[in-house]
């Protein structure tokens, strides 16, 4: 048990502030008027559909959690290869991640009609409601995350005699709970939303030539429900997991890095939590900076949003120096530069994402141009652009890894155990820095689907051209800010996964200590696992790049990313086909539907999406959990490390490719809709709609799920380390 | 200098037999009648276009070779960081690889009209000419490969006092010459053929509704030229490189593995060459087994082809026991099983490829079905299927690596230097086993484009329905056998790349010896590089999975594969767009062209493809050469090993994905053309044509080039090892 320094209490305080402000924003949004009866009715449809789906999804996930918690309990209480707190930590991680998604979605479903209604007055009022509602989600995620972390830390530190290393690695299983929940949320939600979206687009836009969100389209309610369960609830669970994962893995690295310096160890554990806590306050500041005057233009809006996020980011960079200095962390200066390199990498990746996906730049314009020669060249161009776009993010992450590593250990590349541990701690803290302003970046992200849904509501309620224009403007704004958000999300995933690699090694050592297994060092002397240096460890477990087990592991890791994407793509394809068949059937069989005289059967389409998502999310999610376990049992520690490196390198690149290809197809279509290359309804427009449709599962199902996959595989390996050791 | 055993002479004899038979088949093909004046005219067009392109391509490549050879000469004679024979070995590798492609293409361009003419008589006569002409290519490749290997070995062994380790690693640079040539041939040829094909399909099949190879289509000659320069010359250079690469890297591994057992070392070096030599004789036997009776059905044809390849494969498996036993190789039994595990892996990957790409099976049928809901679902399904299809090949290669490794070192997983070296030699020899029957497998592969071109000639010469049916049947047969061929090509690329990893380490050691650089072993004692064990080496160069340099290298490796694919995809997209614009222009401006009353301007289309290929092949090819050099200079040995592992794992998976997705789109379209899901001209057919068009660069440009990329990056690293060491 350690004496908790006073400054620690800043963490629960930040958490409570975040949750309180989220509650406040929620209440003030609820006070707004929801608009005409028609608007209320539509909002109610969407809300009910979304809640019904989420309830069903949570049921499936509940079974999975019960099964896994039982397994961990068996490992902890019967086999004694895991810490007794693990099943509980795992369950709370899942619960809180689910709660974050739930609250975010509840807010979003209440906010969309209100945003549409406010947009009837002015662009500015619409922005305010949508953004503040997005902020509810951002603040809920960081508030719940810090709460869970603070409480667990206090409990484990207060009730057990465990070392800080054991405490922090136990808390990591809480991250595994969050990852598992997030994976199901992203995959299930992603399949739901894209089945509806693709189906609605193919029959509605391409075949029947009716606009998006047209009430005559039977899949339109399902599409709007999908935005909520996929883009809101899924994203909430996802980023909750990223946020906690980066803090927890860095804390674990800190405990390991300074294991022999007792006065530093606790500080190193607390530092990432503190940076995150201060980030909450700065995010709040940023959120209040987002305000526009009456009659603001798009430029003003964008400026206002950017101001909020940029001020928060710059301030957290500056504050880090203060936090680390006043905490008295060794090498506070270097570590602060690690944080800055992480932040800078996030910004650069965000800019690169924008360059490759925004139609203000050449790559996406060229895809629009390819529309002139048909859909095949649009697809070829988009895939080419997406693949090329992996270059900058990968090089940036590479540079950020090297810089944050070297800043943290005083430019020591000797690979001594100490220098390595300090360096990896630096990589972890760079990821924490990237995500520290999540409160506001997630607000700008979550605001997108709210604006999107507001547009849907406006269209279905026939609110008129002008309102729809305003909601479209809000939506477009969301797309631009989302690019930066994506940069941070994907960059932090890569850095966190790297930190988790190191945590895996620590966990293997702990498991060996627990099982009283001795090992030999490089000189052939028998030592305990705790005494092992990294070269000892690598040598003992034969983790070397010539070991076929490592290489086979790396092959399987890269393949796992492709397999996982393939399964989710196929799931969307299958579900979308069913949706198309159903929508065509309704157009054919329900008389007067296309003239707007008969109401489509929205419920059937909601059912198709729900059932498809429920059914199709099982296999890919299970694979993500099973592959590291199987590799661990068959190929041992060497194979698992190969798997994680292969999965990380292959998965990160694949994720960037899919996200960017999808984004640029989307905007290539928007570019044409703005009147270029023939404009709406032209041959090129039809060609780019095909691109957009293909891109939907790229950017909203398979791509973002990969972020979780690469971390979940590490998490599973860490939690199962005890079993792997038992197999040695 | 070693005493060459008598049995060595089997290698040049095999080479001469292969070349002699190739010459014989060529002459007997030339004796056949080329058909009507119109057929001759078309063949002449295609032949001239192909030769013109190849001449131009070789010019560009010549400059590259001169530059690189000058660099190597500088390294060898001025910096003294490379063996003085290297520039010459490099040049001959490039020359012979180019020659293999050239002869293959020359034969193909003479054979296609003759095949079409023979098909006027019977299916059987068509098969005979096409297959024997394909055999010219197969035999030329293996003949030139063995000739080059045998001569260089005799020269280096006779004229120098170098050790076998130095001789074999010097000969590897000959592999680098072949790789470089192959890369340009595959990329340039691939861009050429797909620009023409995609362009011809989009305007011809989709917009103007005229059949494939219709003489009214201005791009049709360019398309047929493309088949020759891409699918024939490109493939020839590619497989020449694979063949030599696997033999040479295995020889180098053998020299290293048995460095301390002089009586074994020479045998281990010669063994892979001997297996290949015996494979030539067995391939010849297989080629003569391919013969059909008058009035043979498609089934008979397929049976006949399969009989040839299968008999050759089974016999080489059996012969290996005899060769290794009589050569007196240590652990001959285990090594023979390594060969068998390689062969089995090739067969399994081939079967899996067929399962995922043939429309006799569900995955491809489902893609056809997706055509009913439009091109977007076809693309989504195809990408999903392609990604899922990576699973079996990756797992198979993983199992083959483990088995061939363990069989070769007596199931010793201790990772001692000896056990590791013997195991890796086993992996290499498995790759040699896979490719040993290349003489016949390549014949069945090269026969495909000949049949395809014969079909083109028949269509353009208006030879009538029946002849076209026969050439289509021949073409379809080629597609089926090609699946197996692809399994062997891609599987052997992965195993060879793995063997090259080990060669890289050997080369670094040699470079250190040459530069008199000492190192420390794991115990901290100063030793020479030659004395270093694998753990010493890995420890000294900090090659460990926690080193950020290794991780960043792995990231860049995976990214390099994507970047390379993206660049080639974009190149095809750009060139195809130009082609579409030109074909549309001709349709618009040349009066009577669509009624067949005016001749299209074929020349312009040939020019567009030629210029695009010339221009676009430079950047991706240079990147492949530059990336490993830059990584070596910046991140050192650790970074390069990370790069190679990341590139291998990511590149292999990506290559399988692209090849299979492309193949299944192609056959999904053929499936519909056979009358399913609405048949030719239906909505579903148009949708699958989009899929097929997207798949063209997947399977014929980007996918196959990746096979070369992953090996070329290793080759470049090996050759540049001296520079990397100088940078330490």
Short mmCIF file of N, CA, C and O in Angstrom, two decimals, chain A residues 202 370 372-373 375 379-381 383-385 387-388 390 394 398 405 413-415 420 498 501 505 538 542-548 551-552 554-555 559 562 565-567 569-570 574 577 580 584 648-649 652-653 690 694 698, chain B residues 202 370 372-373 375 379-381 383-385 387-388 390 394 398 405 413-415 420 498 501 505 538 542-548 551-552 554-555 559 562 565-567 569-570 577 580 584 648-649 652-653 690 694 698:
data_model
loop_
_atom_site.label_atom_id
_atom_site.label_comp_id
_atom_site.label_asym_id
_atom_site.label_seq_id
_atom_site.Cartn_x
_atom_site.Cartn_y
_atom_site.Cartn_z
N UNK A 202 -28.33 2.22 -52.41
CA UNK A 202 -28.38 1.49 -53.69
C UNK A 202 -29.76 1.62 -54.32
O UNK A 202 -29.90 1.99 -55.48
N UNK A 370 -12.33 10.68 -61.94
CA UNK A 370 -12.38 9.30 -62.44
C UNK A 370 -13.82 8.87 -62.65
O UNK A 370 -14.10 7.94 -63.42
N UNK A 372 -15.89 10.32 -64.36
CA UNK A 372 -16.22 10.58 -65.77
C UNK A 372 -16.04 9.33 -66.61
O UNK A 372 -16.65 9.20 -67.67
N UNK A 373 -15.16 8.43 -66.18
CA UNK A 373 -14.95 7.20 -66.95
C UNK A 373 -15.59 6.00 -66.27
O UNK A 373 -15.30 4.87 -66.62
N UNK A 375 -17.67 3.79 -62.80
CA UNK A 375 -17.48 3.39 -61.41
C UNK A 375 -16.22 2.55 -61.21
O UNK A 375 -15.60 2.59 -60.15
N UNK A 379 -13.41 3.19 -58.28
CA UNK A 379 -12.97 2.21 -57.27
C UNK A 379 -11.45 2.04 -57.32
O UNK A 379 -10.76 2.05 -56.30
N UNK A 380 -10.91 1.88 -58.52
CA UNK A 380 -9.47 1.68 -58.66
C UNK A 380 -8.71 2.87 -58.08
O UNK A 380 -7.78 2.71 -57.29
N UNK A 381 -9.14 4.07 -58.45
CA UNK A 381 -8.50 5.29 -57.95
C UNK A 381 -8.59 5.38 -56.43
O UNK A 381 -7.64 5.76 -55.75
N UNK A 383 -9.01 3.01 -54.20
CA UNK A 383 -8.16 2.03 -53.52
C UNK A 383 -6.71 2.48 -53.62
O UNK A 383 -5.96 2.41 -52.65
N UNK A 384 -6.31 2.96 -54.80
CA UNK A 384 -4.95 3.45 -54.96
C UNK A 384 -4.65 4.58 -53.99
O UNK A 384 -3.64 4.57 -53.28
N UNK A 385 -5.55 5.57 -53.95
CA UNK A 385 -5.35 6.71 -53.05
C UNK A 385 -5.26 6.27 -51.60
O UNK A 385 -4.39 6.70 -50.85
N UNK A 387 -4.36 3.42 -50.40
CA UNK A 387 -3.11 2.70 -50.12
C UNK A 387 -1.93 3.67 -50.02
O UNK A 387 -1.08 3.54 -49.15
N UNK A 388 -1.89 4.63 -50.93
CA UNK A 388 -0.80 5.60 -50.90
C UNK A 388 -0.87 6.44 -49.62
O UNK A 388 0.16 6.80 -49.04
N UNK A 390 -1.36 5.67 -46.76
CA UNK A 390 -0.81 5.06 -45.54
C UNK A 390 0.60 5.56 -45.25
O UNK A 390 1.09 5.42 -44.13
N UNK A 394 2.15 6.34 -41.36
CA UNK A 394 3.10 5.34 -40.85
C UNK A 394 4.44 5.99 -40.54
O UNK A 394 5.04 5.74 -39.48
N UNK A 398 6.15 6.37 -36.95
CA UNK A 398 7.52 5.89 -36.76
C UNK A 398 8.39 6.94 -36.12
O UNK A 398 9.12 6.68 -35.15
N UNK A 405 10.39 7.93 -27.57
CA UNK A 405 11.26 6.95 -26.90
C UNK A 405 12.56 7.61 -26.46
O UNK A 405 12.99 7.51 -25.31
N UNK A 413 20.22 4.88 -26.89
CA UNK A 413 19.75 3.78 -27.74
C UNK A 413 20.44 2.47 -27.39
O UNK A 413 20.53 1.56 -28.19
N UNK A 414 20.95 2.38 -26.14
CA UNK A 414 21.76 1.22 -25.78
C UNK A 414 20.93 -0.03 -25.59
O UNK A 414 21.45 -1.13 -25.53
N UNK A 415 19.60 0.10 -25.47
CA UNK A 415 18.73 -1.04 -25.23
C UNK A 415 19.03 -1.73 -23.90
O UNK A 415 18.69 -2.89 -23.72
N UNK A 420 15.47 1.02 -22.07
CA UNK A 420 14.32 0.53 -22.81
C UNK A 420 13.03 0.84 -22.06
O UNK A 420 12.06 1.35 -22.63
N UNK A 498 1.68 -0.51 -28.87
CA UNK A 498 3.11 -0.69 -28.65
C UNK A 498 3.40 -0.78 -27.15
O UNK A 498 4.16 -1.65 -26.69
N UNK A 501 2.50 -4.12 -25.78
CA UNK A 501 3.52 -5.14 -26.04
C UNK A 501 4.42 -5.29 -24.83
O UNK A 501 4.72 -6.40 -24.37
N UNK A 505 5.06 -8.41 -21.76
CA UNK A 505 6.27 -9.01 -21.21
C UNK A 505 6.25 -8.94 -19.69
O UNK A 505 6.60 -9.91 -18.99
N UNK A 538 14.18 -12.14 -23.81
CA UNK A 538 14.09 -12.46 -25.23
C UNK A 538 14.86 -13.73 -25.54
O UNK A 538 14.45 -14.55 -26.37
N UNK A 542 13.28 -17.25 -26.62
CA UNK A 542 13.66 -17.38 -28.03
C UNK A 542 12.89 -16.41 -28.92
O UNK A 542 12.50 -16.75 -30.03
N UNK A 543 12.67 -15.22 -28.36
CA UNK A 543 11.98 -14.21 -29.17
C UNK A 543 13.04 -13.55 -30.03
O UNK A 543 13.69 -12.59 -29.61
N UNK A 544 13.26 -14.10 -31.19
CA UNK A 544 14.22 -13.45 -32.07
C UNK A 544 13.76 -13.62 -33.49
O UNK A 544 13.03 -14.54 -33.83
N UNK A 545 14.13 -12.66 -34.31
CA UNK A 545 13.49 -12.56 -35.63
C UNK A 545 13.82 -13.72 -36.56
O UNK A 545 13.28 -13.80 -37.64
N UNK A 546 14.73 -14.59 -36.13
CA UNK A 546 15.00 -15.76 -36.96
C UNK A 546 14.22 -16.98 -36.48
O UNK A 546 14.20 -18.01 -37.15
N UNK A 547 13.60 -16.86 -35.31
CA UNK A 547 12.82 -17.99 -34.81
C UNK A 547 11.57 -18.15 -35.68
O UNK A 547 10.77 -17.22 -35.81
N UNK A 548 11.40 -19.34 -36.28
CA UNK A 548 10.23 -19.50 -37.14
C UNK A 548 8.92 -19.23 -36.40
O UNK A 548 7.94 -18.79 -37.03
N UNK A 551 8.20 -15.61 -36.71
CA UNK A 551 7.82 -15.26 -38.07
C UNK A 551 6.42 -15.74 -38.41
O UNK A 551 5.63 -15.02 -39.01
N UNK A 552 6.13 -16.97 -38.01
CA UNK A 552 4.78 -17.49 -38.27
C UNK A 552 3.76 -16.65 -37.51
O UNK A 552 2.69 -16.32 -38.02
N UNK A 554 4.02 -13.51 -36.82
CA UNK A 554 3.86 -12.24 -37.54
C UNK A 554 2.95 -12.41 -38.76
O UNK A 554 2.09 -11.58 -39.04
N UNK A 555 3.14 -13.53 -39.49
CA UNK A 555 2.26 -13.83 -40.63
C UNK A 555 0.81 -13.87 -40.16
O UNK A 555 -0.08 -13.28 -40.77
N UNK A 559 -2.39 -11.50 -41.13
CA UNK A 559 -3.56 -12.17 -41.72
C UNK A 559 -4.80 -11.91 -40.88
O UNK A 559 -5.90 -11.70 -41.42
N UNK A 562 -6.57 -8.85 -41.88
CA UNK A 562 -7.30 -9.01 -43.15
C UNK A 562 -8.55 -9.87 -42.95
O UNK A 562 -9.62 -9.57 -43.47
N UNK A 565 -11.28 -7.92 -41.21
CA UNK A 565 -11.89 -6.96 -42.13
C UNK A 565 -12.76 -7.66 -43.15
O UNK A 565 -13.84 -7.19 -43.49
N UNK A 566 -12.26 -8.79 -43.67
CA UNK A 566 -13.01 -9.52 -44.67
C UNK A 566 -14.34 -9.98 -44.12
O UNK A 566 -15.38 -9.85 -44.78
N UNK A 567 -14.32 -10.50 -42.89
CA UNK A 567 -15.57 -10.98 -42.30
C UNK A 567 -16.56 -9.84 -42.10
O UNK A 567 -17.76 -9.99 -42.36
N UNK A 569 -16.62 -6.97 -43.75
CA UNK A 569 -17.06 -6.50 -45.08
C UNK A 569 -18.15 -7.42 -45.63
O UNK A 569 -19.18 -6.97 -46.13
N UNK A 570 -17.91 -8.71 -45.55
CA UNK A 570 -18.88 -9.67 -46.06
C UNK A 570 -20.20 -9.54 -45.31
O UNK A 570 -21.28 -9.66 -45.90
N UNK A 574 -23.66 -8.90 -47.15
CA UNK A 574 -24.81 -9.80 -47.04
C UNK A 574 -26.04 -9.06 -46.55
O UNK A 574 -27.12 -9.16 -47.11
N UNK A 577 -27.45 -6.64 -49.06
CA UNK A 577 -28.21 -7.30 -50.12
C UNK A 577 -29.64 -7.58 -49.67
O UNK A 577 -30.60 -7.36 -50.40
N UNK A 580 -31.56 -4.39 -49.73
CA UNK A 580 -31.92 -3.99 -51.09
C UNK A 580 -33.14 -4.77 -51.57
O UNK A 580 -34.09 -4.19 -52.12
N UNK A 584 -36.64 -2.96 -52.51
CA UNK A 584 -37.21 -3.15 -53.84
C UNK A 584 -38.60 -3.76 -53.75
O UNK A 584 -39.52 -3.37 -54.46
N UNK A 648 -0.03 -5.50 -35.35
CA UNK A 648 0.09 -4.06 -35.19
C UNK A 648 0.50 -3.38 -36.50
O UNK A 648 -0.14 -2.45 -36.97
N UNK A 649 1.58 -3.90 -37.11
CA UNK A 649 2.08 -3.28 -38.34
C UNK A 649 1.06 -3.43 -39.47
O UNK A 649 0.71 -2.46 -40.15
N UNK A 652 -2.50 -1.63 -38.45
CA UNK A 652 -2.47 -0.16 -38.49
C UNK A 652 -2.52 0.33 -39.93
O UNK A 652 -3.32 1.21 -40.29
N UNK A 653 -1.68 -0.25 -40.78
CA UNK A 653 -1.64 0.17 -42.18
C UNK A 653 -2.98 -0.09 -42.86
O UNK A 653 -3.52 0.77 -43.57
N UNK A 690 -21.41 4.74 -56.35
CA UNK A 690 -20.91 3.37 -56.15
C UNK A 690 -19.68 3.40 -55.24
O UNK A 690 -19.56 2.61 -54.30
N UNK A 694 -19.32 1.59 -51.55
CA UNK A 694 -18.26 0.65 -51.19
C UNK A 694 -17.48 1.18 -49.99
O UNK A 694 -17.07 0.44 -49.10
N UNK A 698 -15.92 0.38 -45.45
CA UNK A 698 -14.49 0.63 -45.26
C UNK A 698 -14.27 1.54 -44.06
O UNK A 698 -13.49 1.25 -43.17
N UNK B 202 -14.22 -0.98 -70.34
CA UNK B 202 -15.17 0.05 -69.90
C UNK B 202 -15.95 0.60 -71.08
O UNK B 202 -17.17 0.67 -71.06
N UNK B 370 -24.30 -11.31 -55.83
CA UNK B 370 -24.31 -9.91 -55.38
C UNK B 370 -24.52 -8.96 -56.54
O UNK B 370 -24.92 -7.81 -56.35
N UNK B 372 -26.82 -9.05 -58.53
CA UNK B 372 -28.26 -8.75 -58.61
C UNK B 372 -28.60 -7.46 -57.90
O UNK B 372 -29.60 -6.81 -58.22
N UNK B 373 -27.78 -7.08 -56.90
CA UNK B 373 -28.06 -5.83 -56.18
C UNK B 373 -27.08 -4.73 -56.58
O UNK B 373 -26.99 -3.71 -55.90
N UNK B 375 -23.31 -3.05 -58.62
CA UNK B 375 -21.85 -3.17 -58.62
C UNK B 375 -21.25 -2.91 -57.25
O UNK B 375 -20.20 -3.48 -56.91
N UNK B 379 -18.42 -5.30 -55.43
CA UNK B 379 -17.10 -4.88 -54.97
C UNK B 379 -16.92 -5.23 -53.48
O UNK B 379 -15.90 -5.79 -53.07
N UNK B 380 -17.93 -4.91 -52.67
CA UNK B 380 -17.83 -5.20 -51.24
C UNK B 380 -17.61 -6.69 -51.00
O UNK B 380 -16.72 -7.10 -50.25
N UNK B 381 -18.43 -7.51 -51.68
CA UNK B 381 -18.31 -8.96 -51.54
C UNK B 381 -16.94 -9.46 -51.98
O UNK B 381 -16.33 -10.30 -51.33
N UNK B 383 -14.08 -7.85 -52.15
CA UNK B 383 -13.02 -7.47 -51.22
C UNK B 383 -13.10 -8.33 -49.96
O UNK B 383 -12.10 -8.83 -49.45
N UNK B 384 -14.34 -8.55 -49.49
CA UNK B 384 -14.51 -9.41 -48.33
C UNK B 384 -13.97 -10.81 -48.58
O UNK B 384 -13.18 -11.35 -47.80
N UNK B 385 -14.35 -11.39 -49.72
CA UNK B 385 -13.90 -12.74 -50.05
C UNK B 385 -12.38 -12.79 -50.16
O UNK B 385 -11.74 -13.71 -49.63
N UNK B 387 -10.17 -10.91 -48.75
CA UNK B 387 -9.53 -10.79 -47.45
C UNK B 387 -9.65 -12.08 -46.64
O UNK B 387 -8.70 -12.52 -46.00
N UNK B 388 -10.84 -12.69 -46.70
CA UNK B 388 -11.02 -13.95 -45.96
C UNK B 388 -10.12 -15.04 -46.54
O UNK B 388 -9.60 -15.88 -45.82
N UNK B 390 -7.24 -15.01 -47.37
CA UNK B 390 -5.83 -15.01 -46.95
C UNK B 390 -5.58 -16.03 -45.85
O UNK B 390 -4.43 -16.39 -45.59
N UNK B 394 -2.03 -18.37 -45.46
CA UNK B 394 -1.12 -17.94 -44.40
C UNK B 394 -0.91 -19.07 -43.38
O UNK B 394 0.23 -19.37 -43.00
N UNK B 398 2.51 -21.06 -42.69
CA UNK B 398 2.99 -21.15 -41.31
C UNK B 398 3.32 -22.58 -40.94
O UNK B 398 4.41 -22.88 -40.41
N UNK B 405 11.19 -26.60 -41.19
CA UNK B 405 12.24 -26.23 -40.24
C UNK B 405 12.56 -27.40 -39.31
O UNK B 405 13.72 -27.77 -39.13
N UNK B 413 13.94 -27.45 -31.31
CA UNK B 413 13.46 -26.07 -31.24
C UNK B 413 14.32 -25.24 -30.28
O UNK B 413 13.88 -24.21 -29.78
N UNK B 414 15.55 -25.69 -30.06
CA UNK B 414 16.38 -25.02 -29.05
C UNK B 414 16.90 -23.67 -29.51
O UNK B 414 17.38 -22.89 -28.73
N UNK B 415 16.84 -23.38 -30.79
CA UNK B 415 17.36 -22.12 -31.32
C UNK B 415 18.86 -21.99 -31.12
O UNK B 415 19.40 -20.90 -31.16
N UNK B 420 19.25 -23.76 -35.64
CA UNK B 420 18.60 -22.72 -36.40
C UNK B 420 19.04 -22.76 -37.86
O UNK B 420 18.22 -22.72 -38.79
N UNK B 498 11.91 -15.69 -46.60
CA UNK B 498 12.33 -16.10 -45.26
C UNK B 498 13.79 -16.55 -45.28
O UNK B 498 14.60 -16.18 -44.41
N UNK B 501 16.11 -13.64 -45.44
CA UNK B 501 16.34 -13.00 -44.14
C UNK B 501 17.62 -13.54 -43.52
O UNK B 501 18.46 -12.78 -43.02
N UNK B 505 21.61 -11.83 -42.69
CA UNK B 505 22.47 -11.88 -41.50
C UNK B 505 23.86 -12.37 -41.86
O UNK B 505 24.88 -11.83 -41.40
N UNK B 538 21.97 -11.04 -32.67
CA UNK B 538 20.74 -10.31 -32.36
C UNK B 538 20.98 -9.35 -31.20
O UNK B 538 20.43 -8.24 -31.18
N UNK B 542 20.99 -5.35 -31.43
CA UNK B 542 19.77 -4.96 -30.74
C UNK B 542 18.53 -5.31 -31.55
O UNK B 542 17.55 -4.56 -31.57
N UNK B 543 18.63 -6.47 -32.23
CA UNK B 543 17.46 -6.89 -32.99
C UNK B 543 16.54 -7.59 -32.02
O UNK B 543 16.65 -8.79 -31.79
N UNK B 544 15.67 -6.85 -31.36
CA UNK B 544 14.72 -7.51 -30.48
C UNK B 544 13.41 -6.78 -30.56
O UNK B 544 13.34 -5.60 -30.88
N UNK B 545 12.35 -7.56 -30.33
CA UNK B 545 11.02 -7.04 -30.68
C UNK B 545 10.60 -5.85 -29.83
O UNK B 545 9.56 -5.27 -30.08
N UNK B 546 11.37 -5.48 -28.82
CA UNK B 546 11.03 -4.30 -28.04
C UNK B 546 11.80 -3.07 -28.51
O UNK B 546 11.54 -1.96 -28.07
N UNK B 547 12.78 -3.31 -29.39
CA UNK B 547 13.56 -2.18 -29.90
C UNK B 547 12.67 -1.35 -30.83
O UNK B 547 12.14 -1.86 -31.81
N UNK B 548 12.50 -0.07 -30.52
CA UNK B 548 11.63 0.74 -31.39
C UNK B 548 12.07 0.73 -32.84
O UNK B 548 11.24 0.85 -33.75
N UNK B 551 10.47 -2.18 -34.48
CA UNK B 551 9.03 -1.97 -34.64
C UNK B 551 8.73 -0.96 -35.73
O UNK B 551 7.85 -1.17 -36.57
N UNK B 552 9.50 0.12 -35.75
CA UNK B 552 9.30 1.13 -36.79
C UNK B 552 9.60 0.51 -38.15
O UNK B 552 8.89 0.73 -39.14
N UNK B 554 9.19 -2.59 -38.97
CA UNK B 554 8.06 -3.45 -39.33
C UNK B 554 6.89 -2.64 -39.86
O UNK B 554 6.25 -3.02 -40.85
N UNK B 555 6.62 -1.51 -39.21
CA UNK B 555 5.57 -0.62 -39.69
C UNK B 555 5.85 -0.21 -41.14
O UNK B 555 4.98 -0.26 -42.01
N UNK B 559 3.80 -0.93 -44.60
CA UNK B 559 3.35 0.23 -45.37
C UNK B 559 3.91 0.19 -46.79
O UNK B 559 3.21 0.54 -47.75
N UNK B 562 1.74 -1.65 -49.12
CA UNK B 562 0.54 -0.89 -49.48
C UNK B 562 0.86 0.25 -50.43
O UNK B 562 0.15 0.49 -51.40
N UNK B 565 1.52 -1.06 -53.89
CA UNK B 565 0.26 -1.43 -54.55
C UNK B 565 -0.53 -0.20 -54.94
O UNK B 565 -1.13 -0.17 -56.02
N UNK B 566 -0.57 0.76 -54.04
CA UNK B 566 -1.34 1.97 -54.31
C UNK B 566 -0.82 2.68 -55.54
O UNK B 566 -1.58 3.12 -56.41
N UNK B 567 0.52 2.77 -55.63
CA UNK B 567 1.11 3.46 -56.79
C UNK B 567 0.80 2.73 -58.08
O UNK B 567 0.46 3.35 -59.10
N UNK B 569 -1.74 0.66 -58.61
CA UNK B 569 -3.19 0.78 -58.87
C UNK B 569 -3.51 2.13 -59.51
O UNK B 569 -4.25 2.22 -60.49
N UNK B 570 -2.95 3.18 -58.91
CA UNK B 570 -3.20 4.53 -59.44
C UNK B 570 -2.69 4.64 -60.87
O UNK B 570 -3.33 5.28 -61.71
N UNK B 577 -7.96 5.65 -67.68
CA UNK B 577 -8.80 6.81 -67.96
C UNK B 577 -8.44 7.42 -69.30
O UNK B 577 -9.31 7.75 -70.10
N UNK B 580 -9.80 5.25 -72.00
CA UNK B 580 -11.24 5.41 -72.16
C UNK B 580 -11.56 6.66 -72.97
O UNK B 580 -12.37 6.63 -73.91
N UNK B 584 -13.41 6.54 -76.55
CA UNK B 584 -14.65 7.29 -76.74
C UNK B 584 -14.52 8.29 -77.88
O UNK B 584 -15.42 8.47 -78.69
N UNK B 648 7.38 -8.78 -45.36
CA UNK B 648 7.05 -10.16 -45.72
C UNK B 648 5.65 -10.52 -45.23
O UNK B 648 4.80 -11.00 -46.01
N UNK B 649 5.36 -10.26 -43.95
CA UNK B 649 4.05 -10.63 -43.39
C UNK B 649 2.95 -9.81 -44.06
O UNK B 649 1.94 -10.36 -44.51
N UNK B 652 2.88 -10.50 -48.13
CA UNK B 652 2.36 -11.81 -48.53
C UNK B 652 0.83 -11.82 -48.41
O UNK B 652 0.12 -12.22 -49.32
N UNK B 653 0.33 -11.33 -47.26
CA UNK B 653 -1.11 -11.33 -47.05
C UNK B 653 -1.81 -10.44 -48.07
O UNK B 653 -2.82 -10.82 -48.67
N UNK B 690 -18.02 -4.49 -63.76
CA UNK B 690 -17.31 -3.50 -62.94
C UNK B 690 -16.34 -4.20 -62.01
O UNK B 690 -15.17 -3.82 -61.87
N UNK B 694 -12.24 -3.79 -61.94
CA UNK B 694 -11.47 -3.42 -60.75
C UNK B 694 -10.45 -4.51 -60.44
O UNK B 694 -9.32 -4.24 -60.02
N UNK B 698 -5.77 -5.64 -59.72
CA UNK B 698 -5.53 -6.41 -58.49
C UNK B 698 -4.71 -7.65 -58.81
O UNK B 698 -3.69 -7.91 -58.19
#
